[in-house]
């Protein structure tokens, strides 16, 4: 699954437009799907410098796939700073000096594939990382059962 950059905003985010006061059922559905994708996509770590350590979802087994605890080293802003480019392995000392032990252990469990590849978005509902209707529906139902301010069905 690929997400096209928005030329006006130069980012990987959708344009920030509202749904209006009385949106149609179709428009409401578009917004639900947008939030569903936002909840279900996460970054698989590769060799690029596009993943933000704090802003992006990239840590499997973590709530919303994000770093949960306070960060001690604010200078480490991208995931690439946590990887030794020569060995293609995690910089354990930097990770433990930056994150809590709980977050550091989760980061270190992220494995790299044998050959270097770019950072890419993956779907968290499937082991393959590819979206399926079944896993999308499952995530939608989970969001409806466990509503929080960040869940997908709130506007």
mmCIF file of C-alpha atoms in Angstrom:
data_model
loop_
_atom_site.group_PDB
_atom_site.id
_atom_site.type_symbol
_atom_site.label_atom_id
_atom_site.label_comp_id
_atom_site.label_asym_id
_atom_site.label_seq_id
_atom_site.Cartn_x
_atom_site.Cartn_y
_atom_site.Cartn_z
ATOM 1 C CA UNK A 1 0.000 0.000 0.000
ATOM 2 C CA UNK A 2 1.427 3.360 -0.954
ATOM 3 C CA UNK A 3 0.379 6.795 0.191
ATOM 4 C CA UNK A 4 0.985 9.654 -2.174
ATOM 5 C CA UNK A 5 2.545 12.845 -0.876
ATOM 6 C CA UNK A 6 0.310 15.865 -0.847
ATOM 7 C CA UNK A 7 2.056 18.378 -3.106
ATOM 8 C CA UNK A 8 0.597 21.410 -1.307
ATOM 9 C CA UNK A 9 1.743 20.331 2.136
ATOM 10 C CA UNK A 10 4.910 18.374 1.229
ATOM 11 C CA UNK A 11 4.109 15.643 3.711
ATOM 12 C CA UNK A 12 2.557 12.203 3.892
ATOM 13 C CA UNK A 13 -0.601 13.562 5.514
ATOM 14 C CA UNK A 14 -3.968 14.147 3.896
ATOM 15 C CA UNK A 15 -5.063 17.734 3.449
ATOM 16 C CA UNK A 16 -6.677 19.063 6.638
ATOM 17 C CA UNK A 17 -10.239 19.718 5.527
ATOM 18 C CA UNK A 18 -13.340 19.453 7.649
ATOM 19 C CA UNK A 19 -16.412 17.342 7.117
ATOM 20 C CA UNK A 20 -18.792 20.305 7.516
ATOM 21 C CA UNK A 21 -21.878 20.780 9.677
ATOM 22 C CA UNK A 22 -24.191 18.293 7.936
ATOM 23 C CA UNK A 23 -21.959 15.889 6.035
ATOM 24 C CA UNK A 24 -23.511 13.286 3.772
ATOM 25 C CA UNK A 25 -23.305 9.592 4.627
ATOM 26 C CA UNK A 26 -20.685 9.200 1.893
ATOM 27 C CA UNK A 27 -18.558 12.015 3.294
ATOM 28 C CA UNK A 28 -18.857 10.605 6.830
ATOM 29 C CA UNK A 29 -17.724 7.227 5.485
ATOM 30 C CA UNK A 30 -14.684 8.805 3.829
ATOM 31 C CA UNK A 31 -13.668 10.307 7.174
ATOM 32 C CA UNK A 32 -14.128 7.001 8.997
ATOM 33 C CA UNK A 33 -11.916 5.241 6.443
ATOM 34 C CA UNK A 34 -9.291 7.995 6.690
ATOM 35 C CA UNK A 35 -9.135 7.559 10.460
ATOM 36 C CA UNK A 36 -9.140 3.771 10.093
ATOM 37 C CA UNK A 37 -6.084 3.967 7.833
ATOM 38 C CA UNK A 38 -4.400 6.361 10.250
ATOM 39 C CA UNK A 39 -4.965 3.887 13.098
ATOM 40 C CA UNK A 40 -3.977 0.798 11.122
ATOM 41 C CA UNK A 41 -0.832 1.922 9.319
ATOM 42 C CA UNK A 42 2.613 1.902 10.883
ATOM 43 C CA UNK A 43 6.158 2.300 9.614
ATOM 44 C CA UNK A 44 8.380 -0.705 9.022
ATOM 45 C CA UNK A 45 11.941 0.337 9.677
ATOM 46 C CA UNK A 46 14.323 0.233 6.732
ATOM 47 C CA UNK A 47 17.270 2.326 5.618
ATOM 48 C CA UNK A 48 15.750 5.756 5.057
ATOM 49 C CA UNK A 49 15.479 8.734 7.346
ATOM 50 C CA UNK A 50 11.742 9.279 7.088
ATOM 51 C CA UNK A 51 10.527 7.892 10.436
ATOM 52 C CA UNK A 52 10.212 10.274 13.377
ATOM 53 C CA UNK A 53 11.021 8.625 16.723
ATOM 54 C CA UNK A 54 8.185 10.445 18.489
ATOM 55 C CA UNK A 55 5.664 11.488 15.855
ATOM 56 C CA UNK A 56 5.305 8.314 13.810
ATOM 57 C CA UNK A 57 3.853 4.883 14.552
ATOM 58 C CA UNK A 58 6.733 2.403 14.256
ATOM 59 C CA UNK A 59 7.041 0.337 17.473
ATOM 60 C CA UNK A 60 5.079 -2.951 17.274
ATOM 61 C CA UNK A 61 3.532 -4.238 20.521
ATOM 62 C CA UNK A 62 3.172 -0.652 21.749
ATOM 63 C CA UNK A 63 -0.067 1.332 22.098
ATOM 64 C CA UNK A 64 -0.723 2.993 18.720
ATOM 65 C CA UNK A 65 2.704 1.651 17.711
ATOM 66 C CA UNK A 66 4.328 4.725 19.285
ATOM 67 C CA UNK A 67 6.938 5.390 21.975
ATOM 68 C CA UNK A 68 4.990 5.507 25.245
ATOM 69 C CA UNK A 69 7.286 6.954 27.892
ATOM 70 C CA UNK A 70 9.294 10.166 28.158
ATOM 71 C CA UNK A 71 12.345 10.452 25.928
ATOM 72 C CA UNK A 72 15.607 11.325 27.662
ATOM 73 C CA UNK A 73 17.600 12.293 24.554
ATOM 74 C CA UNK A 74 15.683 14.814 22.441
ATOM 75 C CA UNK A 75 18.507 14.889 19.854
ATOM 76 C CA UNK A 76 17.446 11.502 18.485
ATOM 77 C CA UNK A 77 14.594 12.635 16.267
ATOM 78 C CA UNK A 78 14.641 10.035 13.503
ATOM 79 C CA UNK A 79 14.849 6.262 13.727
ATOM 80 C CA UNK A 80 17.871 6.206 11.399
ATOM 81 C CA UNK A 81 19.899 7.753 14.261
ATOM 82 C CA UNK A 82 19.296 4.540 16.226
ATOM 83 C CA UNK A 83 20.817 2.286 13.553
ATOM 84 C CA UNK A 84 24.519 1.745 12.854
ATOM 85 C CA UNK A 85 24.799 2.235 9.064
ATOM 86 C CA UNK A 86 27.903 0.008 8.834
ATOM 87 C CA UNK A 87 26.482 -3.049 10.573
ATOM 88 C CA UNK A 88 22.768 -2.388 9.984
ATOM 89 C CA UNK A 89 22.126 -3.151 13.664
ATOM 90 C CA UNK A 90 20.515 -1.202 16.468
ATOM 91 C CA UNK A 91 22.750 1.115 18.518
ATOM 92 C CA UNK A 92 21.814 -0.460 21.854
ATOM 93 C CA UNK A 93 23.566 2.154 23.997
ATOM 94 C CA UNK A 94 21.826 5.044 22.206
ATOM 95 C CA UNK A 95 18.454 3.301 22.488
ATOM 96 C CA UNK A 96 18.782 2.637 26.228
ATOM 97 C CA UNK A 97 20.068 6.206 26.807
ATOM 98 C CA UNK A 98 17.125 7.642 24.856
ATOM 99 C CA UNK A 99 14.073 5.583 25.813
ATOM 100 C CA UNK A 100 12.692 3.926 28.920
ATOM 101 C CA UNK A 101 13.681 0.300 29.410
ATOM 102 C CA UNK A 102 10.183 -0.783 28.386
ATOM 103 C CA UNK A 103 10.272 1.164 25.100
ATOM 104 C CA UNK A 104 13.922 0.240 24.442
ATOM 105 C CA UNK A 105 13.147 -3.480 24.699
ATOM 106 C CA UNK A 106 10.290 -3.105 22.199
ATOM 107 C CA UNK A 107 12.530 -1.222 19.766
ATOM 108 C CA UNK A 108 15.255 -3.869 19.989
ATOM 109 C CA UNK A 109 12.729 -6.571 19.070
ATOM 110 C CA UNK A 110 12.228 -4.955 15.662
ATOM 111 C CA UNK A 111 14.257 -7.043 13.239
ATOM 112 C CA UNK A 112 15.710 -5.977 9.934
ATOM 113 C CA UNK A 113 15.237 -8.003 6.794
ATOM 114 C CA UNK A 114 18.309 -9.578 5.220
ATOM 115 C CA UNK A 115 18.648 -7.007 2.462
ATOM 116 C CA UNK A 116 18.402 -3.263 3.024
ATOM 117 C CA UNK A 117 15.069 -1.763 2.015
ATOM 118 C CA UNK A 118 13.364 1.575 2.321
ATOM 119 C CA UNK A 119 11.131 2.527 5.223
ATOM 120 C CA UNK A 120 7.581 1.684 4.231
ATOM 121 C CA UNK A 121 4.058 1.781 5.571
ATOM 122 C CA UNK A 122 2.519 -1.522 6.604
ATOM 123 C CA UNK A 123 -0.921 -2.573 7.831
ATOM 124 C CA UNK A 124 -0.851 -3.727 11.447
ATOM 125 C CA UNK A 125 -3.839 -6.050 11.062
ATOM 126 C CA UNK A 126 -1.978 -8.591 8.931
ATOM 127 C CA UNK A 127 1.411 -10.267 9.429
ATOM 128 C CA UNK A 128 2.171 -9.598 5.761
ATOM 129 C CA UNK A 129 1.631 -5.873 6.274
ATOM 130 C CA UNK A 130 -0.943 -5.781 3.468
ATOM 131 C CA UNK A 131 -4.426 -4.415 4.054
ATOM 132 C CA UNK A 132 -7.377 -6.810 3.937
ATOM 133 C CA UNK A 133 -11.086 -6.095 4.298
ATOM 134 C CA UNK A 134 -11.228 -8.611 7.155
ATOM 135 C CA UNK A 135 -8.533 -6.894 9.220
ATOM 136 C CA UNK A 136 -9.865 -3.411 8.388
ATOM 137 C CA UNK A 137 -13.316 -4.406 9.590
ATOM 138 C CA UNK A 138 -11.831 -5.988 12.720
ATOM 139 C CA UNK A 139 -9.946 -2.779 13.567
ATOM 140 C CA UNK A 140 -13.078 -0.716 12.952
ATOM 141 C CA UNK A 141 -15.143 -2.924 15.295
ATOM 142 C CA UNK A 142 -12.419 -2.813 17.978
ATOM 143 C CA UNK A 143 -12.464 0.995 17.768
ATOM 144 C CA UNK A 144 -16.220 1.056 18.231
ATOM 145 C CA UNK A 145 -16.019 -1.262 21.262
ATOM 146 C CA UNK A 146 -13.150 0.607 22.938
ATOM 147 C CA UNK A 147 -13.785 4.303 22.278
ATOM 148 C CA UNK A 148 -11.126 6.765 23.347
ATOM 149 C CA UNK A 149 -10.506 10.330 22.169
ATOM 150 C CA UNK A 150 -8.034 9.008 19.569
ATOM 151 C CA UNK A 151 -10.188 6.196 18.210
ATOM 152 C CA UNK A 152 -11.248 6.173 14.599
ATOM 153 C CA UNK A 153 -14.966 6.846 14.891
ATOM 154 C CA UNK A 154 -14.771 10.197 16.687
ATOM 155 C CA UNK A 155 -14.828 13.403 14.638
#
